[in-house]
């Protein structure tokens, strides 16, 4: 695929007399892009009309200058390699206009279909390596109601979804006049500090058996996982769904909102495979990120989560039964040490083994899953960027190894959206899968109202 000039990559040279900082293993594990899967978090925000100068000024004052320029200093650091080791290095040529710009051809991206197609192409292209690995691309004229779109691309080595939440929220206000918005409690800070000694002992005793169990699992085999990936991506997302109606359904069923949404994702996948491939989908697994920061830990821009292998209930018939089964599995996961053990294991592998060996082991476990599933709660009130109302916010987490389907759930201001990022070798028509998710949710709500 021919890369646009502004997206071409050039390897950065380590040295030049500029100090470097070793990249921690939990961040370095994401420096494992492959031709078919890039480790880039892609996001898009749609909002009232916004110009480039205002966007750059907002990012400069709210992000680059935060904490005297120290809070998000990683946005000025590029990745450099010395042998097999990765380091952060201050970019001597850093300039905001190299990261925030209007891409060529932006005038042709005024509609949702055109934007989705462009996002799919971007998801197949790496970020430039000769500078810090992030970009904000402004589409000045988007939609039919005098709007704009901002595409945000950040390499996963810079931070996970939770670690990047403060960055995004720092751009947002609760009123058009710029009143600062309090960041919601993404991490529950109530209760007692965790007993690290007890957790460590339990991890040491039970962890090896968990690892052995996972190693013995058979990898998922179904139409959505198994065929070789093409490396070309497609993106789609649902129309806004009423969050209050979904909450009413979860109250009626005695489940959590996450239980209902995860079960509906399983049901949507079941519908899609039946429709597109004419077969029943058996049990499958999703790789689901679980935050392992303590409830008293400040949010830093880094990676501190575990990718847990969660069995989805796509083999269970009936929405109600699927939600009940999902609830039981989620409760077991919440009571398990699996997230902490997974996090520790990945870090140990990174530190003790050669990069190629640790990557092979991590990919071996990842390949047991069909998809990556993420769920991020956004602010539940109207929010504004530089006085412009935020209309929608979507994101797509990267997939690794041979996983070619990513599903993301995000709630914002009383609305729910589900997004899909898929490899064309597995799902060439993500709009059909999106309709399956919509049908599943509306069918559930309709059955209870």
PDB file of C-alpha atoms in Angstrom, residues 69-341:
ATOM      1  CA  UNK A  69       5.484  20.439  30.654  1.00  0.00           C
ATOM      2  CA  UNK A  70       6.322  17.451  32.871  1.00  0.00           C
ATOM      3  CA  UNK A  71       2.961  15.716  33.299  1.00  0.00           C
ATOM      4  CA  UNK A  72       2.734  14.447  29.724  1.00  0.00           C
ATOM      5  CA  UNK A  73       6.402  14.747  28.785  1.00  0.00           C
ATOM      6  CA  UNK A  74       6.175  11.496  26.820  1.00  0.00           C
ATOM      7  CA  UNK A  75       4.452  13.389  23.991  1.00  0.00           C
ATOM      8  CA  UNK A  76       7.829  15.019  23.234  1.00  0.00           C
ATOM      9  CA  UNK A  77       9.826  11.782  23.326  1.00  0.00           C
ATOM     10  CA  UNK A  78      10.539   9.458  20.454  1.00  0.00           C
ATOM     11  CA  UNK A  79      11.497   5.785  20.639  1.00  0.00           C
ATOM     12  CA  UNK A  80      15.095   4.933  19.786  1.00  0.00           C
ATOM     13  CA  UNK A  81      16.716   1.501  19.671  1.00  0.00           C
ATOM     14  CA  UNK A  82      20.158   0.468  20.867  1.00  0.00           C
ATOM     15  CA  UNK A  83      20.500  -3.099  19.783  1.00  0.00           C
ATOM     16  CA  UNK A  84      17.418  -4.917  21.063  1.00  0.00           C
ATOM     17  CA  UNK A  85      16.752  -2.360  23.825  1.00  0.00           C
ATOM     18  CA  UNK A  86      14.289   0.510  23.491  1.00  0.00           C
ATOM     19  CA  UNK A  87      14.671   3.966  25.008  1.00  0.00           C
ATOM     20  CA  UNK A  88      12.782   7.237  25.267  1.00  0.00           C
ATOM     21  CA  UNK A  89      14.669  10.200  23.841  1.00  0.00           C
ATOM     22  CA  UNK A  90      13.670  13.857  23.652  1.00  0.00           C
ATOM     23  CA  UNK A  91      12.871  14.691  20.029  1.00  0.00           C
ATOM     24  CA  UNK A  92      15.322  17.468  19.017  1.00  0.00           C
ATOM     25  CA  UNK A  93      13.085  18.406  16.082  1.00  0.00           C
ATOM     26  CA  UNK A  94       9.780  18.390  17.963  1.00  0.00           C
ATOM     27  CA  UNK A  95       7.181  20.713  16.459  1.00  0.00           C
ATOM     28  CA  UNK A  96       3.454  20.627  17.002  1.00  0.00           C
ATOM     29  CA  UNK A  97       2.705  20.999  13.300  1.00  0.00           C
ATOM     30  CA  UNK A  98       4.436  17.634  12.678  1.00  0.00           C
ATOM     31  CA  UNK A  99       1.788  15.977  14.850  1.00  0.00           C
ATOM     32  CA  UNK A 100      -1.387  18.061  14.482  1.00  0.00           C
ATOM     33  CA  UNK A 101      -2.420  18.871  10.927  1.00  0.00           C
ATOM     34  CA  UNK A 102      -5.108  18.632   8.264  1.00  0.00           C
ATOM     35  CA  UNK A 103      -4.327  15.550   6.144  1.00  0.00           C
ATOM     36  CA  UNK A 104      -4.272  15.788   2.347  1.00  0.00           C
ATOM     37  CA  UNK A 105      -7.684  15.066   0.870  1.00  0.00           C
ATOM     38  CA  UNK A 106      -9.562  16.031   4.040  1.00  0.00           C
ATOM     39  CA  UNK A 107     -12.168  17.834   1.940  1.00  0.00           C
ATOM     40  CA  UNK A 108     -13.343  14.459   0.600  1.00  0.00           C
ATOM     41  CA  UNK A 109     -14.079  13.047   4.064  1.00  0.00           C
ATOM     42  CA  UNK A 110     -17.282  14.928   4.859  1.00  0.00           C
ATOM     43  CA  UNK A 111     -19.501  11.830   5.229  1.00  0.00           C
ATOM     44  CA  UNK A 112     -19.498   8.937   7.691  1.00  0.00           C
ATOM     45  CA  UNK A 113     -18.809   6.342   4.992  1.00  0.00           C
ATOM     46  CA  UNK A 114     -15.812   8.279   3.681  1.00  0.00           C
ATOM     47  CA  UNK A 115     -14.452   8.811   7.202  1.00  0.00           C
ATOM     48  CA  UNK A 116     -14.828   5.116   8.056  1.00  0.00           C
ATOM     49  CA  UNK A 117     -12.971   4.135   4.886  1.00  0.00           C
ATOM     50  CA  UNK A 118     -10.163   6.599   5.667  1.00  0.00           C
ATOM     51  CA  UNK A 119      -9.894   5.360   9.259  1.00  0.00           C
ATOM     52  CA  UNK A 120      -9.547   1.811   7.971  1.00  0.00           C
ATOM     53  CA  UNK A 121      -6.676   2.861   5.718  1.00  0.00           C
ATOM     54  CA  UNK A 122      -4.986   4.745   8.551  1.00  0.00           C
ATOM     55  CA  UNK A 123      -5.265   1.721  10.843  1.00  0.00           C
ATOM     56  CA  UNK A 124      -3.187  -0.193   8.309  1.00  0.00           C
ATOM     57  CA  UNK A 125      -0.380   2.407   8.272  1.00  0.00           C
ATOM     58  CA  UNK A 126       2.339   2.816  10.923  1.00  0.00           C
ATOM     59  CA  UNK A 127       3.082   6.068  12.682  1.00  0.00           C
ATOM     60  CA  UNK A 128       6.335   7.823  11.715  1.00  0.00           C
ATOM     61  CA  UNK A 129       9.233   6.456  13.783  1.00  0.00           C
ATOM     62  CA  UNK A 130      11.490   9.521  13.576  1.00  0.00           C
ATOM     63  CA  UNK A 131       9.313  11.470  16.040  1.00  0.00           C
ATOM     64  CA  UNK A 132       7.046  10.846  19.051  1.00  0.00           C
ATOM     65  CA  UNK A 133       4.455   8.289  18.002  1.00  0.00           C
ATOM     66  CA  UNK A 134       1.195  10.198  18.011  1.00  0.00           C
ATOM     67  CA  UNK A 135      -0.919  12.281  15.651  1.00  0.00           C
ATOM     68  CA  UNK A 136      -4.071  14.391  15.640  1.00  0.00           C
ATOM     69  CA  UNK A 137      -5.602  14.720  12.173  1.00  0.00           C
ATOM     70  CA  UNK A 138      -8.265  17.389  11.763  1.00  0.00           C
ATOM     71  CA  UNK A 139     -11.096  16.971   9.250  1.00  0.00           C
ATOM     72  CA  UNK A 140     -12.420  20.568   9.272  1.00  0.00           C
ATOM     73  CA  UNK A 141     -15.696  19.874   7.434  1.00  0.00           C
ATOM     74  CA  UNK A 142     -17.464  16.728   8.580  1.00  0.00           C
ATOM     75  CA  UNK A 143     -21.158  15.897   8.670  1.00  0.00           C
ATOM     76  CA  UNK A 144     -24.165  17.833   7.533  1.00  0.00           C
ATOM     77  CA  UNK A 145     -24.491  20.059  10.602  1.00  0.00           C
ATOM     78  CA  UNK A 146     -21.442  22.318  10.432  1.00  0.00           C
ATOM     79  CA  UNK A 147     -19.157  19.884  12.225  1.00  0.00           C
ATOM     80  CA  UNK A 148     -15.573  18.650  12.298  1.00  0.00           C
ATOM     81  CA  UNK A 149     -13.803  15.401  13.160  1.00  0.00           C
ATOM     82  CA  UNK A 150     -10.503  14.838  14.962  1.00  0.00           C
ATOM     83  CA  UNK A 151      -8.677  11.532  14.464  1.00  0.00           C
ATOM     84  CA  UNK A 152      -6.348  10.686  17.354  1.00  0.00           C
ATOM     85  CA  UNK A 153      -3.613   8.067  16.833  1.00  0.00           C
ATOM     86  CA  UNK A 154      -1.340   7.152  19.757  1.00  0.00           C
ATOM     87  CA  UNK A 155       1.036   4.216  19.868  1.00  0.00           C
ATOM     88  CA  UNK A 156       0.244   1.802  22.690  1.00  0.00           C
ATOM     89  CA  UNK A 157       3.820   2.042  24.034  1.00  0.00           C
ATOM     90  CA  UNK A 158       2.942   5.565  25.227  1.00  0.00           C
ATOM     91  CA  UNK A 159       0.089   4.436  27.449  1.00  0.00           C
ATOM     92  CA  UNK A 160      -3.000   2.264  27.831  1.00  0.00           C
ATOM     93  CA  UNK A 161      -6.613   3.415  27.670  1.00  0.00           C
ATOM     94  CA  UNK A 162      -6.839   4.221  31.390  1.00  0.00           C
ATOM     95  CA  UNK A 163      -3.480   5.999  31.353  1.00  0.00           C
ATOM     96  CA  UNK A 164      -4.609   8.150  28.411  1.00  0.00           C
ATOM     97  CA  UNK A 165      -7.981   9.032  29.954  1.00  0.00           C
ATOM     98  CA  UNK A 166      -6.562  12.087  31.819  1.00  0.00           C
ATOM     99  CA  UNK A 167      -5.055  13.325  28.558  1.00  0.00           C
ATOM    100  CA  UNK A 168      -8.387  13.280  26.750  1.00  0.00           C
ATOM    101  CA  UNK A 169     -10.326  14.648  29.712  1.00  0.00           C
ATOM    102  CA  UNK A 170      -7.874  17.534  30.058  1.00  0.00           C
ATOM    103  CA  UNK A 171      -9.144  18.774  26.677  1.00  0.00           C
ATOM    104  CA  UNK A 172     -12.781  18.743  27.802  1.00  0.00           C
ATOM    105  CA  UNK A 173     -14.933  21.304  29.620  1.00  0.00           C
ATOM    106  CA  UNK A 174     -18.355  21.025  31.235  1.00  0.00           C
ATOM    107  CA  UNK A 175     -19.638  24.238  29.612  1.00  0.00           C
ATOM    108  CA  UNK A 176     -18.965  26.110  26.361  1.00  0.00           C
ATOM    109  CA  UNK A 177     -17.316  28.838  28.452  1.00  0.00           C
ATOM    110  CA  UNK A 178     -14.457  26.585  29.465  1.00  0.00           C
ATOM    111  CA  UNK A 179     -15.401  25.508  32.984  1.00  0.00           C
ATOM    112  CA  UNK A 180     -13.063  22.686  33.933  1.00  0.00           C
ATOM    113  CA  UNK A 181     -14.654  19.256  34.088  1.00  0.00           C
ATOM    114  CA  UNK A 182     -13.921  16.910  36.949  1.00  0.00           C
ATOM    115  CA  UNK A 183     -12.539  13.628  35.707  1.00  0.00           C
ATOM    116  CA  UNK A 184     -14.837  10.757  36.696  1.00  0.00           C
ATOM    117  CA  UNK A 185     -13.556   8.099  39.069  1.00  0.00           C
ATOM    118  CA  UNK A 186     -12.300   5.643  36.475  1.00  0.00           C
ATOM    119  CA  UNK A 187     -10.576   3.835  39.338  1.00  0.00           C
ATOM    120  CA  UNK A 188     -12.551   3.193  42.505  1.00  0.00           C
ATOM    121  CA  UNK A 189     -10.548   4.870  45.240  1.00  0.00           C
ATOM    122  CA  UNK A 190     -12.748   3.805  48.136  1.00  0.00           C
ATOM    123  CA  UNK A 191     -11.908   1.068  50.608  1.00  0.00           C
ATOM    124  CA  UNK A 192      -8.666  -0.257  52.071  1.00  0.00           C
ATOM    125  CA  UNK A 193      -5.342  -0.577  50.266  1.00  0.00           C
ATOM    126  CA  UNK A 194      -4.802  -4.045  48.787  1.00  0.00           C
ATOM    127  CA  UNK A 195      -2.855  -6.542  50.913  1.00  0.00           C
ATOM    128  CA  UNK A 196       0.178  -6.899  48.674  1.00  0.00           C
ATOM    129  CA  UNK A 197       1.712  -9.703  50.731  1.00  0.00           C
ATOM    130  CA  UNK A 198      -1.445 -11.845  50.536  1.00  0.00           C
ATOM    131  CA  UNK A 199      -1.812 -11.082  46.845  1.00  0.00           C
ATOM    132  CA  UNK A 200       1.827 -11.995  46.211  1.00  0.00           C
ATOM    133  CA  UNK A 201       1.541 -15.282  48.071  1.00  0.00           C
ATOM    134  CA  UNK A 202      -1.673 -16.235  46.304  1.00  0.00           C
ATOM    135  CA  UNK A 203      -0.154 -15.340  42.943  1.00  0.00           C
ATOM    136  CA  UNK A 204       2.934 -17.464  43.658  1.00  0.00           C
ATOM    137  CA  UNK A 205       0.848 -20.464  44.766  1.00  0.00           C
ATOM    138  CA  UNK A 206      -2.001 -20.369  42.270  1.00  0.00           C
ATOM    139  CA  UNK A 207      -0.406 -18.524  39.358  1.00  0.00           C
ATOM    140  CA  UNK A 208       1.593 -21.411  37.870  1.00  0.00           C
ATOM    141  CA  UNK A 209      -1.557 -23.543  37.658  1.00  0.00           C
ATOM    142  CA  UNK A 210      -3.369 -20.663  35.911  1.00  0.00           C
ATOM    143  CA  UNK A 211      -0.553 -20.377  33.400  1.00  0.00           C
ATOM    144  CA  UNK A 212      -0.502 -24.124  32.748  1.00  0.00           C
ATOM    145  CA  UNK A 213      -4.271 -24.073  32.228  1.00  0.00           C
ATOM    146  CA  UNK A 214      -4.002 -21.254  29.676  1.00  0.00           C
ATOM    147  CA  UNK A 215      -1.131 -22.934  27.854  1.00  0.00           C
ATOM    148  CA  UNK A 216      -3.231 -26.083  27.432  1.00  0.00           C
ATOM    149  CA  UNK A 217      -6.243 -24.250  26.029  1.00  0.00           C
ATOM    150  CA  UNK A 218      -6.921 -24.857  22.373  1.00  0.00           C
ATOM    151  CA  UNK A 219      -6.875 -21.731  20.263  1.00  0.00           C
ATOM    152  CA  UNK A 220     -10.212 -20.509  18.961  1.00  0.00           C
ATOM    153  CA  UNK A 221     -11.145 -21.901  15.557  1.00  0.00           C
ATOM    154  CA  UNK A 222     -14.057 -20.165  13.836  1.00  0.00           C
ATOM    155  CA  UNK A 223     -14.682 -17.945  10.796  1.00  0.00           C
ATOM    156  CA  UNK A 224     -13.478 -14.910  12.780  1.00  0.00           C
ATOM    157  CA  UNK A 225     -10.167 -16.424  13.884  1.00  0.00           C
ATOM    158  CA  UNK A 226      -7.833 -18.714  12.034  1.00  0.00           C
ATOM    159  CA  UNK A 227      -7.498 -17.535   8.407  1.00  0.00           C
ATOM    160  CA  UNK A 228      -4.269 -15.589   7.673  1.00  0.00           C
ATOM    161  CA  UNK A 229      -4.689 -11.840   8.123  1.00  0.00           C
ATOM    162  CA  UNK A 230      -4.521  -9.497   5.129  1.00  0.00           C
ATOM    163  CA  UNK A 231      -3.236  -6.469   7.048  1.00  0.00           C
ATOM    164  CA  UNK A 232      -5.939  -4.249   5.502  1.00  0.00           C
ATOM    165  CA  UNK A 233      -8.473  -2.936   8.006  1.00  0.00           C
ATOM    166  CA  UNK A 234     -12.088  -1.788   7.967  1.00  0.00           C
ATOM    167  CA  UNK A 235     -13.826   0.361  10.585  1.00  0.00           C
ATOM    168  CA  UNK A 236     -17.474   0.862  11.480  1.00  0.00           C
ATOM    169  CA  UNK A 237     -19.615   1.915  14.426  1.00  0.00           C
ATOM    170  CA  UNK A 238     -23.219   1.852  15.566  1.00  0.00           C
ATOM    171  CA  UNK A 239     -25.725   4.647  15.584  1.00  0.00           C
ATOM    172  CA  UNK A 240     -26.078   6.187  19.071  1.00  0.00           C
ATOM    173  CA  UNK A 241     -28.067   3.912  21.393  1.00  0.00           C
ATOM    174  CA  UNK A 242     -29.991   5.171  24.428  1.00  0.00           C
ATOM    175  CA  UNK A 243     -27.911   4.273  27.484  1.00  0.00           C
ATOM    176  CA  UNK A 244     -30.830   4.706  29.899  1.00  0.00           C
ATOM    177  CA  UNK A 245     -32.816   1.985  28.131  1.00  0.00           C
ATOM    178  CA  UNK A 246     -29.842  -0.379  28.415  1.00  0.00           C
ATOM    179  CA  UNK A 247     -29.518   0.478  32.118  1.00  0.00           C
ATOM    180  CA  UNK A 248     -33.211  -0.250  32.617  1.00  0.00           C
ATOM    181  CA  UNK A 249     -32.657  -3.658  31.021  1.00  0.00           C
ATOM    182  CA  UNK A 250     -29.722  -4.485  33.283  1.00  0.00           C
ATOM    183  CA  UNK A 251     -31.758  -3.479  36.357  1.00  0.00           C
ATOM    184  CA  UNK A 252     -34.598  -5.710  35.223  1.00  0.00           C
ATOM    185  CA  UNK A 253     -32.181  -8.623  34.855  1.00  0.00           C
ATOM    186  CA  UNK A 254     -30.201  -7.990  38.052  1.00  0.00           C
ATOM    187  CA  UNK A 255     -26.949  -7.633  36.116  1.00  0.00           C
ATOM    188  CA  UNK A 256     -24.331  -4.938  35.687  1.00  0.00           C
ATOM    189  CA  UNK A 257     -24.121  -2.712  32.628  1.00  0.00           C
ATOM    190  CA  UNK A 258     -20.884  -4.430  31.645  1.00  0.00           C
ATOM    191  CA  UNK A 259     -22.542  -7.865  31.906  1.00  0.00           C
ATOM    192  CA  UNK A 260     -25.278  -6.792  29.497  1.00  0.00           C
ATOM    193  CA  UNK A 261     -22.909  -5.179  27.003  1.00  0.00           C
ATOM    194  CA  UNK A 262     -20.462  -8.095  26.932  1.00  0.00           C
ATOM    195  CA  UNK A 263     -23.354 -10.549  26.509  1.00  0.00           C
ATOM    196  CA  UNK A 264     -24.817  -8.470  23.682  1.00  0.00           C
ATOM    197  CA  UNK A 265     -21.423  -8.441  21.930  1.00  0.00           C
ATOM    198  CA  UNK A 266     -21.424 -12.250  22.153  1.00  0.00           C
ATOM    199  CA  UNK A 267     -24.971 -12.333  20.799  1.00  0.00           C
ATOM    200  CA  UNK A 268     -24.073  -9.981  17.953  1.00  0.00           C
ATOM    201  CA  UNK A 269     -21.127 -12.168  16.947  1.00  0.00           C
ATOM    202  CA  UNK A 270     -23.430 -15.195  17.051  1.00  0.00           C
ATOM    203  CA  UNK A 271     -25.929 -13.430  14.758  1.00  0.00           C
ATOM    204  CA  UNK A 272     -23.210 -12.321  12.330  1.00  0.00           C
ATOM    205  CA  UNK A 273     -21.595 -15.745  11.910  1.00  0.00           C
ATOM    206  CA  UNK A 274     -25.000 -17.396  11.418  1.00  0.00           C
ATOM    207  CA  UNK A 275     -25.964 -14.788   8.802  1.00  0.00           C
ATOM    208  CA  UNK A 276     -22.656 -14.553   6.948  1.00  0.00           C
ATOM    209  CA  UNK A 277     -21.326 -18.118   7.255  1.00  0.00           C
ATOM    210  CA  UNK A 278     -24.449 -20.164   7.914  1.00  0.00           C
ATOM    211  CA  UNK A 279     -23.102 -21.852  11.039  1.00  0.00           C
ATOM    212  CA  UNK A 280     -23.545 -21.682  14.786  1.00  0.00           C
ATOM    213  CA  UNK A 281     -20.746 -20.004  16.697  1.00  0.00           C
ATOM    214  CA  UNK A 282     -19.417 -22.037  19.607  1.00  0.00           C
ATOM    215  CA  UNK A 283     -17.699 -20.736  22.689  1.00  0.00           C
ATOM    216  CA  UNK A 284     -15.000 -18.200  21.930  1.00  0.00           C
ATOM    217  CA  UNK A 285     -12.652 -16.027  23.909  1.00  0.00           C
ATOM    218  CA  UNK A 286     -11.997 -12.302  23.969  1.00  0.00           C
ATOM    219  CA  UNK A 287      -8.824 -10.633  25.127  1.00  0.00           C
ATOM    220  CA  UNK A 288     -10.124  -8.011  27.548  1.00  0.00           C
ATOM    221  CA  UNK A 289      -7.880  -5.386  29.184  1.00  0.00           C
ATOM    222  CA  UNK A 290      -8.272  -5.203  32.976  1.00  0.00           C
ATOM    223  CA  UNK A 291      -6.762  -2.285  34.867  1.00  0.00           C
ATOM    224  CA  UNK A 292      -4.390  -3.444  37.643  1.00  0.00           C
ATOM    225  CA  UNK A 293      -3.570  -0.063  39.165  1.00  0.00           C
ATOM    226  CA  UNK A 294      -4.375   0.125  42.857  1.00  0.00           C
ATOM    227  CA  UNK A 295      -7.347   2.221  43.887  1.00  0.00           C
ATOM    228  CA  UNK A 296      -5.004   4.713  45.571  1.00  0.00           C
ATOM    229  CA  UNK A 297      -2.620   5.023  42.649  1.00  0.00           C
ATOM    230  CA  UNK A 298      -2.460   8.218  40.616  1.00  0.00           C
ATOM    231  CA  UNK A 299      -3.112   7.869  36.918  1.00  0.00           C
ATOM    232  CA  UNK A 300       0.136   8.025  34.982  1.00  0.00           C
ATOM    233  CA  UNK A 301       0.674   7.905  31.246  1.00  0.00           C
ATOM    234  CA  UNK A 302       1.883   4.315  31.018  1.00  0.00           C
ATOM    235  CA  UNK A 303       0.681   0.738  30.535  1.00  0.00           C
ATOM    236  CA  UNK A 304      -0.551  -0.968  33.667  1.00  0.00           C
ATOM    237  CA  UNK A 305      -3.173  -3.504  32.698  1.00  0.00           C
ATOM    238  CA  UNK A 306      -3.539  -7.209  32.006  1.00  0.00           C
ATOM    239  CA  UNK A 307      -5.021  -8.701  28.859  1.00  0.00           C
ATOM    240  CA  UNK A 308      -7.296 -11.349  30.377  1.00  0.00           C
ATOM    241  CA  UNK A 309      -8.682 -14.204  28.274  1.00  0.00           C
ATOM    242  CA  UNK A 310     -12.460 -14.023  28.810  1.00  0.00           C
ATOM    243  CA  UNK A 311     -14.734 -16.797  27.452  1.00  0.00           C
ATOM    244  CA  UNK A 312     -17.719 -15.176  25.715  1.00  0.00           C
ATOM    245  CA  UNK A 313     -21.122 -16.856  25.822  1.00  0.00           C
ATOM    246  CA  UNK A 314     -21.703 -16.954  22.072  1.00  0.00           C
ATOM    247  CA  UNK A 315     -22.618 -20.635  22.434  1.00  0.00           C
ATOM    248  CA  UNK A 316     -25.533 -19.839  24.778  1.00  0.00           C
ATOM    249  CA  UNK A 317     -28.935 -19.396  23.097  1.00  0.00           C
ATOM    250  CA  UNK A 318     -31.274 -16.667  24.325  1.00  0.00           C
ATOM    251  CA  UNK A 319     -30.324 -13.143  25.416  1.00  0.00           C
ATOM    252  CA  UNK A 320     -31.435 -13.638  29.023  1.00  0.00           C
ATOM    253  CA  UNK A 321     -29.502 -16.884  29.431  1.00  0.00           C
ATOM    254  CA  UNK A 322     -26.468 -15.295  27.777  1.00  0.00           C
ATOM    255  CA  UNK A 323     -26.510 -12.389  30.224  1.00  0.00           C
ATOM    256  CA  UNK A 324     -26.867 -14.717  33.217  1.00  0.00           C
ATOM    257  CA  UNK A 325     -23.949 -16.856  32.033  1.00  0.00           C
ATOM    258  CA  UNK A 326     -21.861 -13.742  31.332  1.00  0.00           C
ATOM    259  CA  UNK A 327     -22.595 -12.408  34.823  1.00  0.00           C
ATOM    260  CA  UNK A 328     -21.291 -15.619  36.415  1.00  0.00           C
ATOM    261  CA  UNK A 329     -18.101 -15.500  34.360  1.00  0.00           C
ATOM    262  CA  UNK A 330     -17.504 -11.835  35.126  1.00  0.00           C
ATOM    263  CA  UNK A 331     -17.951 -12.466  38.857  1.00  0.00           C
ATOM    264  CA  UNK A 332     -15.378 -15.272  38.723  1.00  0.00           C
ATOM    265  CA  UNK A 333     -12.953 -12.959  36.934  1.00  0.00           C
ATOM    266  CA  UNK A 334     -13.411 -10.167  39.498  1.00  0.00           C
ATOM    267  CA  UNK A 335     -12.601 -12.591  42.329  1.00  0.00           C
ATOM    268  CA  UNK A 336      -9.644 -14.121  40.520  1.00  0.00           C
ATOM    269  CA  UNK A 337      -5.942 -13.237  40.733  1.00  0.00           C
ATOM    270  CA  UNK A 338      -5.721 -13.812  36.980  1.00  0.00           C
ATOM    271  CA  UNK A 339      -5.375 -10.113  36.003  1.00  0.00           C
ATOM    272  CA  UNK A 340      -2.508  -9.537  38.452  1.00  0.00           C
ATOM    273  CA  UNK A 341      -0.793 -12.798  37.586  1.00  0.00           C
TER     274      UNK A 341
END
